[in-house]
XYZ file of C-alpha atoms in Angstrom:
505
model
C 66.841 -18.435 19.494
C 66.355 -16.534 16.292
C 63.168 -15.015 17.705
C 65.015 -14.081 20.891
C 67.697 -12.411 18.775
C 65.217 -9.665 17.922
C 66.061 -8.174 21.312
C 69.604 -7.593 20.053
C 68.239 -4.999 17.627
C 67.311 -2.746 20.553
C 70.597 -3.150 22.429
C 72.973 -0.200 22.438
C 75.972 -1.631 24.212
C 78.205 -4.198 22.454
C 78.892 -5.746 25.882
C 75.183 -6.400 26.423
C 74.911 -7.929 22.953
C 77.878 -10.244 23.527
C 76.589 -11.362 26.921
C 73.135 -12.092 25.525
C 74.512 -14.286 22.742
C 76.966 -15.980 25.128
C 73.983 -16.863 27.298
C 72.180 -18.288 24.245
C 74.972 -20.575 23.127
C 75.563 -21.606 26.732
C 72.246 -23.479 26.516
C 73.995 -26.434 24.868
C 77.492 -26.079 26.300
C 78.654 -29.283 27.969
C 75.844 -31.373 26.484
C 76.443 -34.632 24.670
C 74.720 -35.886 21.553
C 74.835 -39.579 20.597
C 76.904 -39.916 17.452
C 77.383 -36.173 16.944
C 79.184 -33.073 18.174
C 76.832 -30.611 19.878
C 78.753 -27.561 18.642
C 78.430 -28.780 15.083
C 74.826 -29.984 15.211
C 73.336 -27.133 17.243
C 75.927 -24.357 16.980
C 76.582 -24.561 13.263
C 72.934 -25.473 12.719
C 71.902 -22.190 14.335
C 74.346 -20.275 12.130
C 72.929 -21.918 8.998
C 69.374 -21.221 10.134
C 70.117 -17.541 10.864
C 71.802 -17.140 7.475
C 68.849 -18.729 5.676
C 66.380 -16.454 7.492
C 68.073 -13.374 6.032
C 66.496 -11.042 8.626
C 68.024 -8.223 10.687
C 67.663 -10.442 13.765
C 69.527 -13.213 11.978
C 72.279 -10.781 10.982
C 72.748 -9.538 14.551
C 73.109 -13.121 15.723
C 75.651 -13.895 12.992
C 77.731 -10.803 13.834
C 77.960 -11.835 17.478
C 78.627 -15.486 16.611
C 81.486 -14.447 14.338
C 83.253 -13.347 17.516
C 81.828 -15.674 20.169
C 81.513 -18.966 18.295
C 83.963 -21.818 17.829
C 86.447 -21.482 14.966
C 84.089 -23.246 12.531
C 81.037 -21.320 13.747
C 82.918 -18.023 13.537
C 84.101 -18.648 9.973
C 80.606 -19.625 8.793
C 79.023 -16.685 10.643
C 81.403 -14.124 9.209
C 80.824 -15.260 5.629
C 77.053 -15.365 6.066
C 76.990 -11.939 7.768
C 78.972 -10.324 4.954
C 76.590 -11.806 2.394
C 73.533 -10.462 4.232
C 75.039 -6.981 4.604
C 75.907 -6.904 0.899
C 72.295 -7.764 0.138
C 71.142 -4.696 2.119
C 70.066 -6.214 5.453
C 70.466 -3.556 8.142
C 73.018 -4.203 10.868
C 72.832 -2.965 14.476
C 74.677 0.099 15.742
C 76.991 -1.945 17.942
C 78.165 -4.183 15.076
C 81.482 -2.402 14.476
C 82.483 -2.571 18.148
C 81.565 -6.127 19.068
C 84.734 -7.897 20.141
C 86.881 -4.800 19.521
C 88.455 -4.793 22.965
C 91.834 -4.101 24.469
C 93.114 -5.719 27.714
C 93.804 -3.129 30.426
C 95.053 -5.318 33.271
C 95.156 -8.831 34.717
C 95.213 -9.835 38.378
C 95.001 -12.983 40.468
C 93.681 -13.590 43.974
C 95.264 -16.723 45.458
C 94.474 -18.492 48.698
C 97.416 -19.537 50.865
C 96.422 -23.195 50.566
C 96.928 -23.174 46.787
C 93.397 -24.542 46.340
C 92.298 -21.999 43.768
C 93.133 -18.881 41.770
C 90.551 -16.228 41.040
C 91.765 -14.562 37.849
C 90.437 -11.104 37.026
C 91.072 -9.659 33.546
C 89.895 -6.162 32.633
C 89.104 -4.935 29.123
C 87.977 -1.761 27.398
C 86.301 -1.284 24.027
C 88.421 0.491 21.462
C 87.527 3.939 20.154
C 87.545 4.639 16.427
C 91.200 5.662 16.689
C 92.081 2.332 18.315
C 92.614 3.618 21.844
C 90.923 2.088 24.890
C 87.725 3.872 25.880
C 86.373 4.343 29.387
C 83.828 1.543 28.890
C 85.608 -1.091 30.938
C 84.467 -4.493 32.108
C 86.055 -7.411 33.948
C 86.026 -11.134 33.258
C 86.461 -13.266 36.382
C 87.269 -16.999 36.283
C 87.848 -19.305 39.240
C 90.472 -22.025 38.691
C 90.160 -24.952 41.102
C 93.333 -27.002 41.621
C 91.504 -29.624 43.668
C 89.622 -30.365 40.430
C 92.734 -30.825 38.269
C 93.006 -27.123 37.505
C 89.538 -26.772 35.985
C 87.851 -23.416 35.444
C 84.712 -24.015 37.495
C 83.100 -20.575 37.719
C 82.924 -17.435 35.576
C 81.156 -14.097 35.587
C 81.421 -10.574 34.155
C 81.202 -7.200 35.900
C 81.141 -3.633 34.609
C 82.055 -2.307 38.091
C 85.778 -2.729 37.518
C 87.163 -0.265 40.080
C 84.835 -1.543 42.817
C 85.804 -5.119 42.052
C 89.543 -4.384 42.231
C 89.239 -2.345 45.427
C 87.275 -5.117 47.117
C 89.808 -7.786 46.085
C 92.729 -5.722 47.391
C 90.955 -4.968 50.666
C 90.145 -8.656 51.256
C 93.789 -9.630 50.720
C 95.114 -6.881 52.997
C 92.922 -8.052 55.870
C 93.378 -11.797 55.430
C 96.728 -13.604 55.817
C 95.247 -16.540 53.876
C 94.845 -14.456 50.683
C 97.322 -13.006 48.195
C 96.324 -10.476 45.513
C 98.808 -9.566 42.803
C 99.082 -8.376 39.221
C 99.512 -11.002 36.528
C 101.165 -10.566 33.146
C 98.506 -10.775 30.398
C 100.482 -13.522 28.643
C 100.496 -15.597 31.842
C 96.794 -14.949 32.399
C 95.995 -16.229 28.922
C 98.107 -19.382 29.346
C 96.569 -20.087 32.762
C 92.979 -19.588 31.608
C 93.372 -21.525 28.358
C 94.775 -24.444 30.335
C 91.955 -24.194 32.901
C 89.189 -24.101 30.290
C 90.770 -27.071 28.510
C 90.857 -28.973 31.815
C 87.140 -28.263 32.240
C 86.398 -29.475 28.730
C 88.491 -32.607 29.245
C 86.995 -33.280 32.658
C 83.366 -33.704 31.645
C 81.644 -36.375 33.687
C 80.198 -38.846 31.219
C 77.322 -39.626 33.564
C 76.215 -36.072 34.298
C 76.797 -32.364 33.693
C 80.282 -30.838 33.973
C 81.273 -30.057 37.586
C 80.987 -26.296 37.238
C 78.807 -23.496 38.567
C 75.455 -22.682 36.992
C 76.871 -19.473 35.527
C 79.868 -21.086 33.816
C 77.921 -22.181 30.740
C 76.380 -18.704 30.431
C 79.764 -16.987 30.248
C 81.771 -19.747 28.563
C 81.646 -18.354 25.012
C 82.307 -14.812 26.239
C 85.275 -15.974 28.330
C 86.725 -17.979 25.434
C 86.581 -14.947 23.162
C 88.060 -12.538 25.736
C 90.953 -14.874 26.468
C 91.834 -14.740 22.764
C 92.075 -10.949 23.103
C 94.980 -11.361 25.553
C 98.506 -11.596 24.106
C 99.624 -15.220 23.651
C 101.921 -16.623 26.299
C 104.410 -19.463 26.143
C 103.925 -20.812 29.630
C 101.199 -20.792 32.261
C 102.226 -19.574 35.743
C 102.870 -22.306 38.239
C 100.246 -22.882 40.948
C 101.196 -21.831 44.468
C 103.822 -24.062 46.183
C 104.858 -25.734 42.911
C 108.401 -27.107 43.032
C 110.783 -28.767 40.611
C 109.529 -32.129 39.269
C 109.768 -35.052 41.682
C 111.392 -38.173 40.277
C 111.370 -41.450 42.209
C 114.624 -40.682 44.025
C 113.427 -37.253 45.147
C 110.104 -38.710 46.335
C 111.968 -41.302 48.401
C 114.200 -38.608 49.887
C 111.182 -36.480 50.822
C 109.537 -39.479 52.510
C 112.745 -40.158 54.476
C 112.932 -36.513 55.594
C 109.335 -36.681 56.789
C 109.782 -39.939 58.711
C 112.872 -38.494 60.437
C 111.141 -35.232 61.347
C 109.673 -34.177 64.684
C 106.201 -34.233 63.101
C 106.410 -38.006 62.556
C 108.049 -39.093 65.810
C 104.730 -40.061 67.453
C 103.740 -42.496 64.680
C 103.738 -45.963 66.231
C 104.030 -48.184 63.123
C 107.053 -47.062 61.034
C 106.382 -49.567 58.240
C 102.733 -48.527 57.740
C 103.709 -44.860 58.122
C 106.301 -45.221 55.362
C 103.809 -46.757 52.942
C 101.166 -44.107 53.779
C 103.744 -41.350 53.228
C 104.479 -42.808 49.789
C 100.754 -42.671 48.935
C 100.526 -39.032 50.096
C 103.581 -37.980 48.101
C 102.495 -39.848 44.970
C 99.059 -38.225 45.179
C 100.568 -34.740 45.364
C 102.986 -35.409 42.518
C 100.551 -37.114 40.141
C 97.218 -35.445 40.929
C 98.146 -31.982 42.241
C 100.545 -30.473 39.703
C 103.655 -31.919 41.384
C 102.884 -30.395 44.792
C 103.242 -33.086 47.491
C 103.935 -30.436 50.144
C 100.692 -28.550 49.523
C 98.078 -29.236 52.193
C 94.591 -27.842 52.637
C 91.307 -28.975 54.189
C 89.813 -29.762 50.778
C 92.863 -31.574 49.432
C 93.200 -33.760 52.537
C 89.481 -34.606 52.552
C 89.633 -35.507 48.863
C 92.656 -37.732 49.471
C 90.971 -39.566 52.353
C 87.402 -39.800 51.120
C 87.772 -39.990 47.342
C 91.262 -40.956 46.158
C 92.105 -43.736 48.621
C 88.699 -45.489 48.469
C 88.727 -45.488 44.664
C 92.354 -45.989 43.776
C 94.551 -47.490 46.496
C 94.646 -50.953 48.026
C 95.605 -50.437 51.686
C 96.642 -53.089 54.166
C 94.717 -53.177 57.481
C 97.690 -51.497 59.197
C 97.715 -48.723 56.589
C 93.972 -48.207 56.960
C 94.438 -47.609 60.670
C 97.508 -45.419 60.257
C 96.653 -43.163 57.324
C 94.693 -40.411 59.191
C 97.514 -40.068 61.749
C 100.184 -40.044 59.057
C 98.260 -37.431 57.063
C 97.991 -35.180 60.131
C 101.724 -35.519 60.760
C 102.366 -34.804 57.082
C 100.248 -31.626 57.308
C 102.427 -30.348 60.173
C 105.611 -31.265 58.314
C 104.478 -29.713 55.006
C 103.156 -26.518 56.620
C 106.561 -25.890 58.123
C 108.186 -26.323 54.718
C 105.782 -24.123 52.750
C 105.097 -21.455 55.366
C 101.365 -22.129 55.564
C 99.944 -19.698 58.171
C 98.902 -21.181 61.506
C 95.143 -20.708 60.876
C 95.500 -22.710 57.661
C 97.302 -25.582 59.405
C 94.723 -25.729 62.215
C 91.856 -25.753 59.713
C 93.562 -28.570 57.793
C 94.063 -30.677 60.927
C 90.440 -30.130 61.924
C 89.297 -31.268 58.470
C 91.418 -34.435 58.678
C 89.964 -35.456 62.027
C 86.428 -34.672 60.920
C 86.987 -36.923 57.882
C 88.557 -39.788 59.842
C 85.305 -41.499 60.836
C 83.919 -41.010 57.346
C 87.095 -42.552 55.906
C 86.373 -45.816 57.716
C 82.929 -45.830 56.083
C 84.110 -44.684 52.652
C 87.025 -47.087 52.349
C 85.847 -50.482 51.179
C 88.510 -53.125 51.713
C 87.885 -55.816 49.044
C 88.773 -58.514 51.590
C 85.784 -57.422 53.676
C 83.590 -58.646 50.794
C 84.953 -62.178 51.120
C 87.782 -61.835 48.571
C 91.052 -63.530 49.404
C 93.803 -60.970 50.102
C 96.401 -62.955 48.161
C 94.056 -62.998 45.167
C 93.421 -59.277 45.404
C 97.143 -58.575 45.613
C 97.722 -60.634 42.443
C 95.090 -58.570 40.643
C 96.320 -55.274 42.084
C 100.129 -55.353 42.142
C 100.034 -51.609 41.461
C 97.495 -50.964 44.236
C 94.988 -49.471 41.766
C 91.733 -50.384 43.486
C 89.654 -48.975 40.614
C 91.080 -51.686 38.318
C 89.738 -54.630 40.341
C 86.425 -55.144 38.518
C 87.815 -54.933 34.982
C 90.724 -57.268 35.795
C 88.375 -59.852 37.319
C 86.312 -59.578 34.117
C 89.436 -60.181 32.011
C 90.675 -63.140 34.098
C 87.805 -65.023 35.772
C 89.801 -68.188 36.562
C 92.473 -67.456 39.147
C 91.885 -70.009 41.911
C 91.808 -73.794 42.169
C 93.341 -76.185 39.669
C 92.914 -77.131 36.025
C 94.406 -80.557 35.501
C 97.988 -80.302 36.719
C 97.939 -76.487 36.603
C 97.527 -74.679 39.936
C 95.768 -71.450 39.061
C 96.735 -69.853 42.387
C 100.367 -69.832 41.206
C 99.660 -68.017 37.924
C 100.180 -64.268 37.889
C 97.922 -62.357 35.442
C 100.412 -59.482 35.452
C 103.022 -61.733 33.785
C 102.684 -62.243 30.028
C 103.398 -65.995 30.003
C 100.987 -66.745 32.872
C 98.396 -64.495 31.272
C 98.490 -66.609 28.110
C 97.926 -69.831 30.100
C 94.954 -68.300 31.938
C 93.371 -67.259 28.624
C 93.966 -70.723 27.125
C 92.105 -72.267 30.070
C 89.303 -69.755 29.536
C 89.035 -70.939 25.896
C 89.313 -74.713 26.189
C 86.192 -75.132 24.055
C 87.716 -73.169 21.154
C 90.795 -75.327 20.536
C 89.326 -76.781 17.319
C 88.824 -73.390 15.703
C 90.959 -73.073 12.560
C 91.919 -69.539 13.660
C 92.456 -70.505 17.319
C 95.882 -68.897 17.722
C 94.825 -65.655 16.061
C 91.582 -65.585 18.056
C 93.462 -66.164 21.314
C 95.904 -63.402 20.420
C 93.024 -60.938 20.117
C 91.659 -62.052 23.498
C 95.137 -61.439 24.861
C 95.123 -57.931 23.367
C 91.745 -57.083 24.923
C 92.855 -58.580 28.264
C 95.960 -56.392 28.164
C 93.876 -53.307 27.484
C 91.432 -54.183 30.266
C 94.317 -54.730 32.663
C 95.761 -51.293 31.844
C 92.429 -49.493 31.395
C 93.473 -48.423 27.889
C 91.358 -46.742 26.714
C 88.928 -46.060 29.599
C 86.037 -46.273 27.126
C 86.746 -50.007 26.656
C 85.681 -50.989 30.183
C 82.814 -48.476 30.131
C 81.468 -50.156 26.978
C 81.846 -53.619 28.507
C 79.914 -52.546 31.604
C 77.079 -51.126 29.504
C 76.744 -54.405 27.609
C 76.937 -56.517 30.763
C 74.234 -54.351 32.354
C 71.995 -55.210 29.386
C 72.341 -58.902 30.291
C 74.782 -60.007 27.573
C 77.104 -62.984 28.073
C 80.719 -62.209 28.998
C 82.176 -63.920 25.914
C 79.750 -62.142 23.584
C 80.853 -58.846 25.084
C 84.528 -59.732 24.628
C 83.928 -60.708 20.995
C 82.257 -57.382 20.228
C 85.214 -55.550 21.788
C 87.614 -57.686 19.731
C 85.713 -56.976 16.499
C 86.023 -53.227 17.075
C 89.717 -53.410 18.009
C 90.490 -55.569 14.968
C 88.523 -53.314 12.606
C 90.000 -49.998 13.735
C 93.553 -51.058 14.531
C 96.148 -48.820 16.158
C 94.284 -45.498 16.076
C 93.774 -44.511 19.753
C 91.304 -41.665 19.263
C 89.148 -43.598 16.785
C 89.255 -46.683 19.007
C 88.125 -44.721 22.071
C 85.307 -43.102 20.080
C 84.139 -46.466 18.729
C 83.995 -48.003 22.207
C 82.206 -44.917 23.464
C 79.514 -45.315 20.784
C 78.629 -48.933 21.674
C 75.031 -49.022 22.927
C 74.167 -52.714 22.458
C 75.280 -55.952 20.787
C 73.899 -56.612 17.281
C 71.584 -59.559 16.762
C 74.450 -61.662 15.401
C 77.526 -60.843 17.489
C 80.921 -61.604 15.920
C 82.533 -64.874 17.013
């Protein structure tokens, strides 16, 4: 990278210099390093290396990193750059202008579904007198609300007027698009929230779910967003309403079931439960927007959310595509979704219906007793099944006079009895009660999935062939050692790669 920085010496435009360095640091964006932070190891390591080199190429890199880097990288870069300049190392002609920009306008292009916002922020470099010059450029970020509001794409254009004219023309000719000006403070709040959602949403088993260009422009976008005036509140996504409490959700479900859209549904009981699932999904996973419908949102609900998270009865499995179609008609009338949008949504639901039957895996189809599954999933969280079975392996049959089928692992007293049965061989331990209490703590965390890293660590160790009790004892040792420090506990579980030769007992 330091060798590549020699090209910065020949660059005339500060924009070109910033984009080149943003591309460089994007090489490690989103990567994970075992036991270390990539921005510290590679980012700050590059800054230290450039400072030690003491060359003009190193100085150009430090000047750009002082603006484009993280807070720690920027502070180190600025100090190192000043030291090199004081020692007589020549700096590039664009050095004084890098990052010296002024926002000239912010806009947003929104689709009528509320699926995504395309935010367009324009900037100009400042002249020596502080005024905006004619050298304008635009930063464009796409915010995807079907991906929890992540920023999933980014790019930069110097053709600002052409870009704005094209966006306006597309909106004028398409009833499914809205193009409007956005206050700079709102743009900053929206984009900061979106970039944080992207950072928080990294998939631990693969690269972040973003476009190929996002990493290239990430550092540039982060720095330009800081040039916007700070805002107190991000603008609400399209179709956002007041928060839905339980009473308001129930009222909305009742209004739907009494509407013309729902009159053809043949099983009122199953329809009511499916409506509750639809409303809860919109409230909890779509920024409090149960009435928002789109092809992508409905497909995600059918093919991703329900198969992973919700335990449906056979009647609900049969009814849910029909209820979702009725809900789309009901919601479109409430939100004013244009007719083409409603038709496209209905088409997407029916195209996904056959795939839903394949995607949804009813645990009872695998030979599990429905009553047992319902005891393990009183909250309907299908994703919790495996970790709860791991926590409570004895739930059927009898142990002496105790009928295990009558014990409920969701109840604290029954949970204790189940764990005592699981540890009959440990009754002679001098620390039996304390040891059982720690098993109870880990069982509680597994039941709740708190933190998620706990079950991920257990699965890694089980995949390596370790015994269930050895795995539990390693988890207990970590929980006991770290105590009530959530972030440190999650990090410790995340770092587990294997069990030591002598696991704690």
